[in-house]
Coordinates of C-alpha atoms in Angstrom, one line a residue:
Chain A
X1 CA -144.8 -64.6 48.5
X2 CA -148.5 -64.1 49.8
X3 CA -150.2 -67.2 49.1
X4 CA -153.8 -66.2 50.9
X5 CA -156.6 -68.6 51.5
X6 CA -159.3 -65.4 50.6
X7 CA -161.5 -66.1 47.2
X8 CA -164.0 -68.2 48.4
X9 CA -166.8 -67.8 51.3
X10 CA -165.6 -69.0 54.4
X11 CA -168.0 -72.2 55.2
X12 CA -169.5 -71.8 58.7
X13 CA -170.1 -75.0 60.7
X14 CA -171.5 -76.1 63.6
X15 CA -168.9 -76.1 66.8
X16 CA -166.2 -74.6 64.7
X17 CA -164.5 -71.2 64.5
X18 CA -162.5 -71.3 60.9
X19 CA -160.2 -67.3 60.0
X20 CA -159.3 -66.3 57.3
X21 CA -155.5 -66.1 56.8
X22 CA -153.7 -63.3 55.6
X23 CA -150.8 -64.1 54.8
X24 CA -148.8 -67.3 55.2
X25 CA -145.9 -65.8 57.2
X26 CA -144.4 -66.1 60.6
X27 CA -143.2 -63.9 63.0
X28 CA -139.9 -65.2 65.2
X29 CA -138.5 -63.3 68.1
X30 CA -135.0 -63.5 68.4
X31 CA -133.8 -62.1 71.2
X32 CA -133.6 -60.1 73.9
X33 CA -131.8 -63.0 76.2
X34 CA -128.5 -62.1 74.6
X35 CA -128.7 -63.0 71.0
X36 CA -124.7 -63.1 71.1
X37 CA -123.4 -60.0 73.3
X38 CA -126.5 -57.7 74.4
X39 CA -129.5 -57.3 75.1
X40 CA -131.7 -56.8 72.1
X41 CA -134.3 -57.8 69.6
X42 CA -135.0 -58.7 66.2
X43 CA -138.8 -58.9 65.0
X44 CA -138.1 -60.9 62.0
X45 CA -141.4 -62.4 60.0
X46 CA -140.2 -65.2 57.5
X47 CA -141.8 -66.4 54.6
X48 CA -140.7 -70.2 54.4
X49 CA -136.4 -68.9 55.9
X50 CA -136.4 -66.2 53.5
X51 CA -136.9 -63.0 55.7
X52 CA -139.4 -60.2 54.7
X53 CA -139.2 -58.0 57.5
X54 CA -136.9 -57.2 60.3
X55 CA -137.7 -55.5 63.1
X56 CA -135.0 -54.2 65.5
X57 CA -136.5 -54.2 68.9
X58 CA -134.3 -52.2 70.8
X59 CA -134.0 -50.2 74.6
X60 CA -132.9 -53.3 76.6
X61 CA -130.0 -52.0 78.1
X62 CA -131.3 -48.1 78.4
X63 CA -130.1 -45.8 80.9
X64 CA -131.6 -42.3 80.1
X65 CA -127.9 -41.0 79.8
X66 CA -129.4 -38.2 78.6
X67 CA -131.3 -37.5 81.3
X68 CA -128.8 -38.0 84.1
X69 CA -126.0 -36.0 82.1
X70 CA -128.4 -32.9 82.9
X71 CA -128.2 -33.1 86.7
X72 CA -124.7 -33.7 87.3
X73 CA -121.1 -32.0 86.9
X74 CA -118.8 -31.7 84.0
X75 CA -116.6 -33.9 84.6
X76 CA -118.8 -36.4 86.1
X77 CA -120.6 -37.3 83.3
X78 CA -117.2 -38.3 81.8
X79 CA -117.2 -41.5 84.2
X80 CA -121.0 -42.1 82.9
X81 CA -120.9 -41.9 79.6
X82 CA -118.0 -44.3 79.5
X83 CA -120.6 -46.3 80.5
X84 CA -121.6 -47.2 77.1
X85 CA -118.6 -49.2 75.9
X86 CA -116.5 -49.8 78.0
X87 CA -114.3 -52.0 75.9
X88 CA -114.0 -48.7 74.0
X89 CA -113.9 -45.7 76.8
X90 CA -110.9 -43.8 75.2
X91 CA -113.0 -43.6 72.4
X92 CA -116.8 -42.9 73.5
X93 CA -115.7 -40.0 76.1
X94 CA -113.3 -38.1 74.0
X95 CA -115.9 -36.2 71.9
X96 CA -118.2 -34.6 74.6
X97 CA -114.3 -33.5 76.1
X98 CA -113.5 -31.9 73.4
X99 CA -117.1 -30.8 72.5
X100 CA -116.6 -28.9 76.3
X101 CA -113.3 -27.5 75.7
X102 CA -114.4 -25.9 72.8
X103 CA -116.4 -24.3 74.9
X104 CA -114.6 -23.1 77.7
X105 CA -111.7 -22.1 75.2
X106 CA -109.4 -25.0 76.4
X107 CA -106.6 -26.7 74.1
X108 CA -104.6 -29.5 75.5
X109 CA -100.7 -29.6 75.3
X110 CA -99.3 -31.8 72.0
X111 CA -98.2 -34.3 74.7
X112 CA -101.7 -34.5 76.0
X113 CA -103.3 -35.0 72.5
X114 CA -100.2 -37.6 71.6
X115 CA -101.0 -39.8 74.9
X116 CA -105.0 -39.7 74.0
X117 CA -104.1 -40.4 70.6
X118 CA -102.7 -43.6 71.3
X119 CA -105.1 -44.9 74.3
X120 CA -107.7 -44.3 71.6
X121 CA -106.3 -46.6 68.9
X122 CA -105.2 -49.2 71.6
X123 CA -109.2 -49.0 72.6
X124 CA -109.9 -49.8 68.9
X125 CA -108.1 -52.5 68.8
X126 CA -109.3 -54.1 71.4
X127 CA -113.0 -53.0 70.5
X128 CA -112.5 -55.0 67.0
X129 CA -111.2 -57.8 68.6
X130 CA -114.0 -58.2 71.0
X131 CA -116.7 -57.4 67.7
X132 CA -114.5 -60.6 65.8
X133 CA -114.6 -62.9 68.5
X134 CA -118.4 -62.6 69.5
X135 CA -119.0 -62.6 65.5
X136 CA -117.1 -65.9 65.8
X137 CA -119.4 -67.4 68.1
X138 CA -122.2 -66.0 66.1
X139 CA -120.7 -68.4 63.4
X140 CA -120.2 -71.3 65.6
X141 CA -116.0 -70.2 65.1
X142 CA -115.7 -70.6 68.9
X143 CA -111.2 -70.8 68.4
X144 CA -111.7 -67.5 67.0
X145 CA -113.8 -66.5 69.9
X146 CA -110.9 -67.5 72.3
X147 CA -108.5 -66.6 70.5
X148 CA -109.6 -62.6 70.1
X149 CA -110.8 -62.2 73.5
X150 CA -106.7 -63.7 74.6
X151 CA -105.1 -61.2 72.5
X152 CA -108.0 -58.4 73.6
X153 CA -106.3 -59.3 77.3
X154 CA -102.7 -58.0 75.7
X155 CA -104.4 -54.3 74.8
X156 CA -106.4 -53.8 78.2
X157 CA -102.6 -54.4 79.9
X158 CA -101.8 -52.0 78.1
X159 CA -104.6 -49.8 78.9
X160 CA -103.7 -50.3 81.9
X161 CA -100.3 -49.8 82.2
X162 CA -101.7 -46.8 80.9
X163 CA -104.9 -44.9 83.1
X164 CA -105.2 -47.3 85.9
X165 CA -107.5 -48.8 85.3
X166 CA -108.5 -51.9 82.6
X167 CA -111.7 -51.1 81.7
X168 CA -112.9 -47.4 82.1
X169 CA -110.7 -45.8 82.5
X170 CA -111.8 -41.8 82.5
X171 CA -108.5 -40.7 80.9
X172 CA -109.3 -38.2 78.9
X173 CA -110.2 -34.8 81.0
X174 CA -110.7 -31.3 79.8
X175 CA -107.9 -29.5 79.2
X176 CA -106.0 -32.8 78.9
X177 CA -105.4 -36.7 80.4
X178 CA -105.2 -38.2 83.9
X179 CA -101.6 -38.9 83.5
X180 CA -98.5 -39.5 82.0
X181 CA -97.9 -43.2 81.2
X182 CA -94.5 -45.1 82.6
X183 CA -90.9 -45.8 81.9
X184 CA -91.3 -49.3 80.4
X185 CA -94.3 -48.7 78.8
X186 CA -92.6 -47.7 75.2
X187 CA -91.0 -51.2 75.1
X188 CA -94.2 -53.2 76.7
X189 CA -95.5 -51.2 73.2
X190 CA -93.5 -52.6 70.8
X191 CA -93.7 -56.0 72.0
X192 CA -97.5 -55.9 72.1
X193 CA -97.4 -54.2 68.8
X194 CA -95.2 -57.4 67.1
X195 CA -96.9 -60.2 68.7
X196 CA -100.3 -58.9 67.4
X197 CA -99.2 -58.5 63.5
X198 CA -97.6 -62.1 64.1
X199 CA -101.6 -62.6 64.8
X200 CA -103.6 -60.9 62.2
X201 CA -102.2 -63.5 59.5
X202 CA -102.7 -66.4 61.9
X203 CA -106.8 -65.0 62.0
X204 CA -107.2 -64.7 58.0
X205 CA -105.3 -67.7 58.3
X206 CA -107.9 -69.8 60.7
X207 CA -111.2 -67.7 60.2
X208 CA -111.0 -65.1 57.1
X209 CA -109.6 -67.5 54.7
X210 CA -111.1 -70.6 56.4
X211 CA -113.8 -71.6 53.3
X212 CA -116.3 -72.8 56.0
X213 CA -116.6 -69.2 57.0
X214 CA -116.1 -67.5 53.8
X215 CA -119.4 -69.5 52.4
X216 CA -121.0 -68.4 55.1
X217 CA -120.3 -64.7 54.4
X218 CA -119.1 -64.0 51.5
X219 CA -121.8 -62.5 49.0
X220 CA -124.2 -62.2 52.6
X221 CA -125.1 -59.2 53.5
X222 CA -124.4 -57.7 50.4
X223 CA -124.6 -53.1 51.3
X224 CA -124.0 -51.0 48.2
X225 CA -122.2 -47.6 48.5
X226 CA -125.5 -45.7 48.0
X227 CA -126.9 -47.4 50.5
X228 CA -124.8 -47.6 53.0
X229 CA -124.7 -43.2 52.4
X230 CA -128.3 -43.3 52.2
X231 CA -128.6 -45.4 55.7
X232 CA -126.1 -43.0 57.2
X233 CA -123.6 -46.2 58.5
X234 CA -120.7 -45.6 60.1
X235 CA -117.7 -47.0 61.1
X236 CA -115.9 -50.0 58.9
X237 CA -119.2 -51.6 58.0
X238 CA -118.8 -48.3 55.4
X239 CA -115.3 -48.4 54.7
X240 CA -116.2 -51.7 53.7
X241 CA -119.3 -50.3 50.8
X242 CA -116.6 -48.5 49.3
X243 CA -117.2 -45.3 51.4
X244 CA -114.4 -43.0 52.1
X245 CA -114.7 -41.3 55.0
X246 CA -113.2 -41.8 58.6
X247 CA -113.0 -38.6 60.9
X248 CA -109.6 -39.1 61.3
X249 CA -109.6 -38.2 57.6
X250 CA -112.1 -35.8 57.7
X251 CA -111.8 -33.7 59.9
X252 CA -108.2 -35.0 62.2
X253 CA -108.3 -34.4 65.8
X254 CA -106.1 -34.9 68.8
X255 CA -102.5 -35.7 67.0
X256 CA -103.7 -37.7 63.7
X257 CA -103.1 -35.0 61.7
X258 CA -99.5 -35.1 61.7
X259 CA -99.3 -39.2 61.6
X260 CA -99.0 -41.2 59.0
X261 CA -101.3 -43.5 57.9
X262 CA -104.0 -45.5 55.9
X263 CA -107.3 -46.2 56.1
X264 CA -108.7 -49.7 55.1
X265 CA -111.1 -49.2 51.7
X266 CA -112.9 -52.5 50.9
X267 CA -115.7 -52.5 47.7
X268 CA -117.1 -55.0 47.8
X269 CA -120.0 -54.4 50.7
X270 CA -120.5 -57.9 52.4
X271 CA -120.1 -59.6 55.3
X272 CA -116.8 -60.8 55.1
X273 CA -115.1 -56.8 53.9
X274 CA -116.9 -55.3 56.2
X275 CA -114.7 -58.5 58.8
X276 CA -111.5 -58.3 56.7
X277 CA -112.2 -54.1 57.3
X278 CA -111.8 -54.7 60.6
X279 CA -108.7 -56.9 60.7
X280 CA -106.7 -54.0 57.8
X281 CA -107.7 -51.2 60.7
X282 CA -106.3 -53.3 63.3
X283 CA -102.6 -53.6 61.6
X284 CA -103.8 -49.9 60.5
X285 CA -104.1 -48.7 63.7
X286 CA -100.6 -50.5 64.8
X287 CA -98.3 -48.1 62.8
X288 CA -100.3 -45.7 64.8
X289 CA -99.2 -46.7 68.3
X290 CA -95.1 -47.6 67.0
X291 CA -95.3 -44.3 65.7
X292 CA -97.2 -42.5 68.9
X293 CA -95.0 -44.4 71.3
X294 CA -91.9 -43.0 69.3
X295 CA -93.0 -40.1 69.6
X296 CA -93.7 -40.2 72.8
X297 CA -90.6 -41.6 74.2
X298 CA -88.1 -38.0 71.7
X299 CA -89.3 -35.5 73.7
X300 CA -89.5 -34.5 77.3
X301 CA -92.8 -36.1 79.7
X302 CA -94.2 -32.8 80.5
X303 CA -97.2 -30.6 79.8
X304 CA -100.4 -33.3 79.9
X305 CA -102.7 -31.0 81.7
X306 CA -103.8 -27.6 80.3
X307 CA -102.1 -24.8 82.6
X308 CA -105.6 -23.6 83.9
X309 CA -106.7 -26.5 85.6
X310 CA -102.7 -27.5 86.4
X311 CA -101.7 -24.8 88.5
X312 CA -105.1 -25.5 90.9
X313 CA -103.4 -28.9 91.6
X314 CA -101.5 -29.4 95.0
X315 CA -97.9 -30.3 95.0
X316 CA -98.3 -33.8 96.0
X317 CA -100.7 -34.3 92.8
X318 CA -98.4 -32.9 90.9
X319 CA -95.7 -35.4 92.2
X320 CA -98.0 -38.3 92.0
X321 CA -98.4 -37.3 88.3
X322 CA -95.9 -37.0 86.8
X323 CA -94.1 -40.2 88.4
X324 CA -91.9 -39.2 91.2
X325 CA -94.4 -41.3 93.4
X326 CA -95.5 -44.6 93.1
X327 CA -98.7 -44.5 91.8
X328 CA -99.8 -47.5 94.1
X329 CA -98.0 -45.7 96.5
X330 CA -98.8 -45.0 100.1
X331 CA -100.4 -41.7 98.7
X332 CA -104.1 -41.2 97.2
X333 CA -104.5 -38.1 94.5
X334 CA -108.0 -36.9 93.5
X335 CA -108.7 -34.3 90.1
X336 CA -107.5 -31.1 89.6
X337 CA -109.5 -29.0 92.4
X338 CA -111.0 -26.8 89.5
X339 CA -113.0 -29.6 88.2
X340 CA -115.2 -29.8 91.5
X341 CA -116.5 -26.4 90.8
X342 CA -115.9 -25.8 87.1
X343 CA -118.3 -23.4 85.2
X344 CA -118.7 -24.2 81.6
X345 CA -119.4 -20.6 79.3
X346 CA -122.9 -20.5 77.8
X347 CA -122.4 -21.6 74.2
X348 CA -123.2 -24.8 71.7
X349 CA -120.9 -27.0 70.9
X350 CA -120.1 -29.8 68.6
X351 CA -117.5 -33.1 68.7
X352 CA -117.4 -35.8 66.2
X353 CA -114.2 -39.0 66.8
X354 CA -113.8 -42.3 65.1
X355 CA -114.9 -44.3 68.2
X356 CA -113.9 -48.6 67.6
X357 CA -117.4 -49.0 66.2
X358 CA -117.7 -45.9 63.7
X359 CA -118.6 -42.2 63.9
X360 CA -119.2 -41.0 68.1
X361 CA -120.8 -38.1 67.8
X362 CA -122.1 -35.4 71.0
X363 CA -124.0 -32.5 70.9
X364 CA -123.7 -30.3 74.1
X365 CA -125.0 -26.8 75.3
X366 CA -123.8 -24.9 78.0
X367 CA -126.5 -22.2 79.8
X368 CA -123.5 -21.8 82.5
X369 CA -124.0 -23.8 85.2
X370 CA -122.3 -26.5 86.7
X371 CA -124.2 -28.9 84.4
X372 CA -125.2 -29.1 80.9
X373 CA -128.4 -27.8 80.0
X374 CA -128.2 -30.7 77.1
X375 CA -126.0 -33.4 76.2
X376 CA -127.7 -35.1 72.9
X377 CA -124.9 -38.3 72.0
X378 CA -125.4 -40.4 68.9
X379 CA -123.1 -43.6 69.0
X380 CA -122.0 -45.7 65.6
X381 CA -124.1 -48.5 66.6
X382 CA -127.3 -46.8 67.5
X383 CA -126.7 -45.2 63.5
X384 CA -125.7 -49.3 62.4
X385 CA -128.8 -50.8 63.5
X386 CA -131.1 -49.1 61.3
X387 CA -129.2 -51.5 58.6
X388 CA -130.8 -54.5 59.6
X389 CA -134.2 -53.1 58.6
X390 CA -132.7 -52.6 55.8
X391 CA -130.3 -54.9 54.7
X392 CA -131.8 -58.1 56.1
X393 CA -134.5 -58.9 54.5
X394 CA -134.5 -61.0 51.3
X395 CA -131.8 -63.3 53.1
X396 CA -132.0 -66.9 54.7
X397 CA -132.9 -66.4 58.0
X398 CA -130.2 -68.7 58.6
X399 CA -127.7 -65.1 57.3
X400 CA -128.8 -63.1 59.7
X401 CA -125.7 -64.3 62.7
X402 CA -123.6 -63.1 59.7
X403 CA -125.4 -59.9 58.9
X404 CA -126.0 -59.2 62.2
X405 CA -122.6 -60.2 63.1
X406 CA -120.3 -58.7 60.4
X407 CA -121.8 -55.3 61.7
X408 CA -119.8 -55.2 64.8
X409 CA -123.2 -54.4 66.9
X410 CA -123.3 -53.5 70.5
X411 CA -126.3 -53.1 72.7
X412 CA -125.2 -51.1 75.5
X413 CA -123.7 -48.1 73.4
X414 CA -126.6 -48.0 70.8
X415 CA -129.5 -47.7 73.6
X416 CA -126.9 -45.5 76.3
Chain B
X1 CA -105.9 -18.7 59.5
X2 CA -106.9 -16.5 56.9
X3 CA -108.0 -19.5 54.9
X4 CA -110.3 -20.9 57.2
X5 CA -111.9 -17.8 57.5
X6 CA -112.0 -17.5 53.4
X7 CA -114.2 -21.1 53.1
X8 CA -116.3 -20.9 56.5
X9 CA -117.4 -17.9 54.2
X10 CA -118.0 -19.5 51.3
X11 CA -119.5 -22.5 53.1
X12 CA -121.9 -19.8 54.6
X13 CA -122.3 -18.3 50.6
X14 CA -122.8 -22.4 49.9
X15 CA -125.9 -22.4 51.5
X16 CA -127.7 -19.0 51.0
X17 CA -127.6 -20.0 47.0
X18 CA -128.9 -23.3 47.6
X19 CA -131.5 -22.2 50.4
X20 CA -132.1 -18.7 49.3
X21 CA -134.4 -16.9 51.4
X22 CA -136.1 -19.4 53.4
X23 CA -132.8 -19.0 56.0
X24 CA -133.8 -16.8 59.2
X25 CA -130.5 -16.8 60.6
X26 CA -126.9 -18.6 59.6
X27 CA -125.4 -18.9 62.8
X28 CA -120.9 -20.2 63.5
X29 CA -121.1 -22.6 66.2
X30 CA -118.4 -24.3 68.1
X31 CA -118.2 -27.0 65.0
X32 CA -121.3 -26.6 63.1
X33 CA -123.0 -24.1 60.7
X34 CA -126.7 -23.7 63.0
X35 CA -129.0 -22.5 59.6
X36 CA -132.5 -21.7 60.8
X37 CA -135.3 -22.5 59.4
X38 CA -139.1 -21.6 59.2
X39 CA -141.1 -25.5 60.2
X40 CA -143.2 -24.9 56.9
X41 CA -140.5 -24.4 54.9
X42 CA -138.0 -27.4 56.6
X43 CA -138.7 -29.5 54.0
X44 CA -138.1 -27.6 51.6
X45 CA -134.9 -26.4 53.0
X46 CA -133.8 -30.2 53.5
X47 CA -134.7 -30.9 49.8
X48 CA -132.1 -28.8 48.8
X49 CA -129.4 -29.5 51.0
X50 CA -129.9 -33.4 50.0
X51 CA -130.1 -32.9 46.5
X52 CA -126.5 -30.5 47.1
X53 CA -124.5 -32.9 48.4
X54 CA -125.1 -33.7 52.6
X55 CA -126.6 -37.1 51.7
X56 CA -127.1 -38.1 56.1
X57 CA -128.1 -37.3 59.2
X58 CA -125.4 -37.7 61.9
X59 CA -127.9 -36.5 64.7
X60 CA -132.0 -35.8 65.4
X61 CA -131.7 -33.4 68.6
X62 CA -134.5 -31.7 70.5
X63 CA -134.2 -28.8 72.8
X64 CA -136.3 -27.9 75.4
X65 CA -136.9 -24.4 76.0
X66 CA -139.5 -24.4 78.4
X67 CA -138.6 -20.3 79.5
X68 CA -139.5 -19.5 76.6
X69 CA -141.7 -22.0 75.7
X70 CA -140.6 -23.6 72.4
X71 CA -138.7 -26.6 71.4
X72 CA -135.6 -26.6 68.9
X73 CA -135.2 -29.3 66.6
X74 CA -131.5 -29.4 65.3
X75 CA -130.8 -32.3 62.3
X76 CA -127.1 -32.1 61.8
X77 CA -126.0 -33.8 58.7
X78 CA -123.3 -33.7 56.4
X79 CA -121.9 -35.3 53.8
X80 CA -120.3 -38.5 52.9
X81 CA -119.2 -39.0 49.1
X82 CA -118.3 -35.1 48.9
X83 CA -115.1 -34.7 50.4
X84 CA -115.2 -31.0 50.2
X85 CA -118.5 -31.0 52.5
X86 CA -118.1 -33.9 54.7
X87 CA -115.2 -31.7 56.5
X88 CA -118.5 -29.2 57.5
X89 CA -121.2 -30.2 59.7
X90 CA -125.1 -27.9 59.6
X91 CA -127.0 -28.2 61.9
X92 CA -130.5 -27.4 60.2
X93 CA -133.1 -26.1 62.8
X94 CA -136.3 -25.4 62.9
X95 CA -138.5 -24.0 66.6
X96 CA -141.7 -24.9 67.2
X97 CA -144.2 -24.1 69.8
X98 CA -144.4 -26.5 73.1
X99 CA -148.5 -27.4 73.0
X100 CA -149.0 -29.6 70.8
X101 CA -145.2 -30.6 69.3
X102 CA -145.5 -30.7 65.6
X103 CA -143.2 -30.7 63.0
X104 CA -143.4 -32.3 59.5
X105 CA -140.8 -35.5 59.2
X106 CA -137.1 -35.4 57.1
X107 CA -137.4 -39.4 57.2
X108 CA -138.5 -40.0 53.6
X109 CA -136.4 -37.3 52.8
X110 CA -133.1 -38.9 54.2
X111 CA -133.6 -42.6 56.0
X112 CA -131.6 -42.4 58.6
X113 CA -133.4 -40.2 61.2
X114 CA -135.5 -42.4 60.6
X115 CA -134.5 -44.4 64.4
X116 CA -133.8 -40.9 65.5
X117 CA -136.8 -39.2 64.8
X118 CA -139.0 -42.0 66.8
X119 CA -136.5 -41.8 69.6
X120 CA -137.7 -37.8 69.6
X121 CA -140.6 -38.7 69.5
X122 CA -140.9 -40.7 72.7
X123 CA -138.4 -38.5 74.6
X124 CA -140.3 -35.7 74.1
X125 CA -143.6 -36.1 72.4
X126 CA -143.1 -34.4 69.5
X127 CA -144.7 -36.1 67.1
X128 CA -143.3 -35.9 63.5
X129 CA -146.4 -35.9 60.6
X130 CA -145.4 -38.5 57.9
X131 CA -142.8 -40.1 59.3
X132 CA -143.5 -43.8 58.1
X133 CA -143.1 -45.6 61.0
X134 CA -143.2 -43.3 63.8
X135 CA -143.4 -46.4 67.1
X136 CA -142.0 -45.9 70.3
X137 CA -137.8 -47.2 69.7
X138 CA -136.1 -47.5 73.4
X139 CA -138.8 -46.6 76.1
X140 CA -142.1 -48.3 77.2
X141 CA -145.4 -46.5 77.1
X142 CA -145.6 -46.3 80.8
X143 CA -142.0 -44.3 80.6
X144 CA -142.8 -42.8 77.1
X145 CA -145.9 -41.0 78.7
X146 CA -143.5 -38.9 81.3
X147 CA -141.5 -37.7 78.3
X148 CA -138.3 -37.8 80.1
X149 CA -136.1 -35.5 77.9
X150 CA -138.5 -32.3 78.9
X151 CA -137.6 -29.7 81.4
X152 CA -140.6 -29.8 83.1
X153 CA -139.4 -33.9 84.3
X154 CA -137.5 -34.1 86.9
X155 CA -135.4 -37.0 88.2
X156 CA -136.2 -38.2 91.5
X157 CA -133.9 -39.8 93.8
X158 CA -135.5 -43.0 93.7
X159 CA -137.5 -44.6 90.8
X160 CA -139.8 -46.6 92.9
X161 CA -142.3 -44.6 93.4
X162 CA -142.5 -43.7 89.8
X163 CA -146.3 -43.4 88.7
X164 CA -147.6 -45.6 86.8
X165 CA -149.6 -44.5 83.5
X166 CA -152.2 -47.3 83.7
X167 CA -154.2 -45.8 81.0
X168 CA -151.1 -45.7 78.4
X169 CA -150.1 -49.2 79.6
X170 CA -153.2 -50.6 78.8
X171 CA -153.8 -48.7 75.7
X172 CA -150.6 -50.1 74.2
X173 CA -149.8 -53.2 73.1
X174 CA -145.2 -52.8 73.8
X175 CA -144.4 -56.3 74.2

């Protein structure tokens, strides 16, 4: 690996400088200008075309969210944290909301828990489709990119119908959710899930079972169960390596404890298994959406906000929130008035949820003021990035996009 | 409810059995169990916890208690492979002095802590002794020299007038 010219005395020739070469390797800088999606750089040392050392160099889109959070009202941090991954907004902010709710001691009503679950699953599908689309670009498969981004639009529309925003929903708030679903939502949701189930079979045909793609992915970037555990990998990447861990299963939150669903686990641990894990997860998420929509239809439309906050709202707000007046009418309403002056009792809370890319973790500490004392955010991509350093060496340079893409990296999320 | 309390007692007993007299205090917080150990026993405690099944680190958090002139470092750990332990989150904490802050690194025990310790290092200026690769991760030396997550660093309205530490800028090759 290290061919060296040392050993003999280097001759000193007039007018010529010869320096000793210690290693016969090159450093290749990949990035930071959008190697696929989002700004990050990988510094790769190659020997021939074998990667010897890989150093992920991140932080190009860092926005000091943890510091900014210490100077904002509790409620204003929700739209702030959403900016980490706008396509996975509900999952990303949910643990923060849960942690603050633990400190406040308010439990969201049952309907709110189902509504949150619904948007979480819609976000998960959108996030996986986004990741798969980018993965397609990495492998030069532009058809998958077009398909995945086109199909993602279906779920973004669903989220828009629910929350009024395509991407940054700010849907879960302390004590509940911002509003209920419109009347025609269940019908649209069922149509979307039916459509997506058929499309997943097409995805398998054109992408996952495509011989070209399989030769790029199979047995590439194999991560054993022990290695994945040791590195603390999260999400579908962890489950593709045979570890049965999902926060929805191990510590059920919101309505997941009452719903039936499967956690797809693969044993292979290679890039192909990671891609399959996402497809199978989409399938499970579709089932969950169907079940949640059924539940929402059967139960009366009431109580999607904790009474403590709900009673502070004027009548006009309540009429708009409950759908008695058109949302897009002439009335504009704000959040519950209590949120503006919210003070959280002192304490320390820790919450985790399973976001699209994996486990999302918040540590929140309050000293009784109207701003947090400390908020620690650890996003799934941040915990996955360490895999590049330990997994990539030994592979060929051409395998880098395959491994990189299969991890569903998202720089804005891990940079925070 | 009774079952929950019983389980809670058993995990506390487990920790007491594993860590024995290393523990200063065990505190039940919302969502995790905070185990405070002295800094000199941190590595030993971490090894014992890893042997008992806590196989990865979820988060490395530093909290600046400026009034007490202390930093508190918490490693939130849990398990992937042991299904019973995976339901719990343990916060392995230690308190260090705010002047010349340093503590032993746990990256050689839990590899998953490596990048997060680098992050704490650059945001708080806390040195992790015996860390395999202690470099800046997200910040440039200019910003890292300000130790931005410490409480005495106040965010200004406009970031243009940030005072640039040119010595740090020139001595560190960060590009």
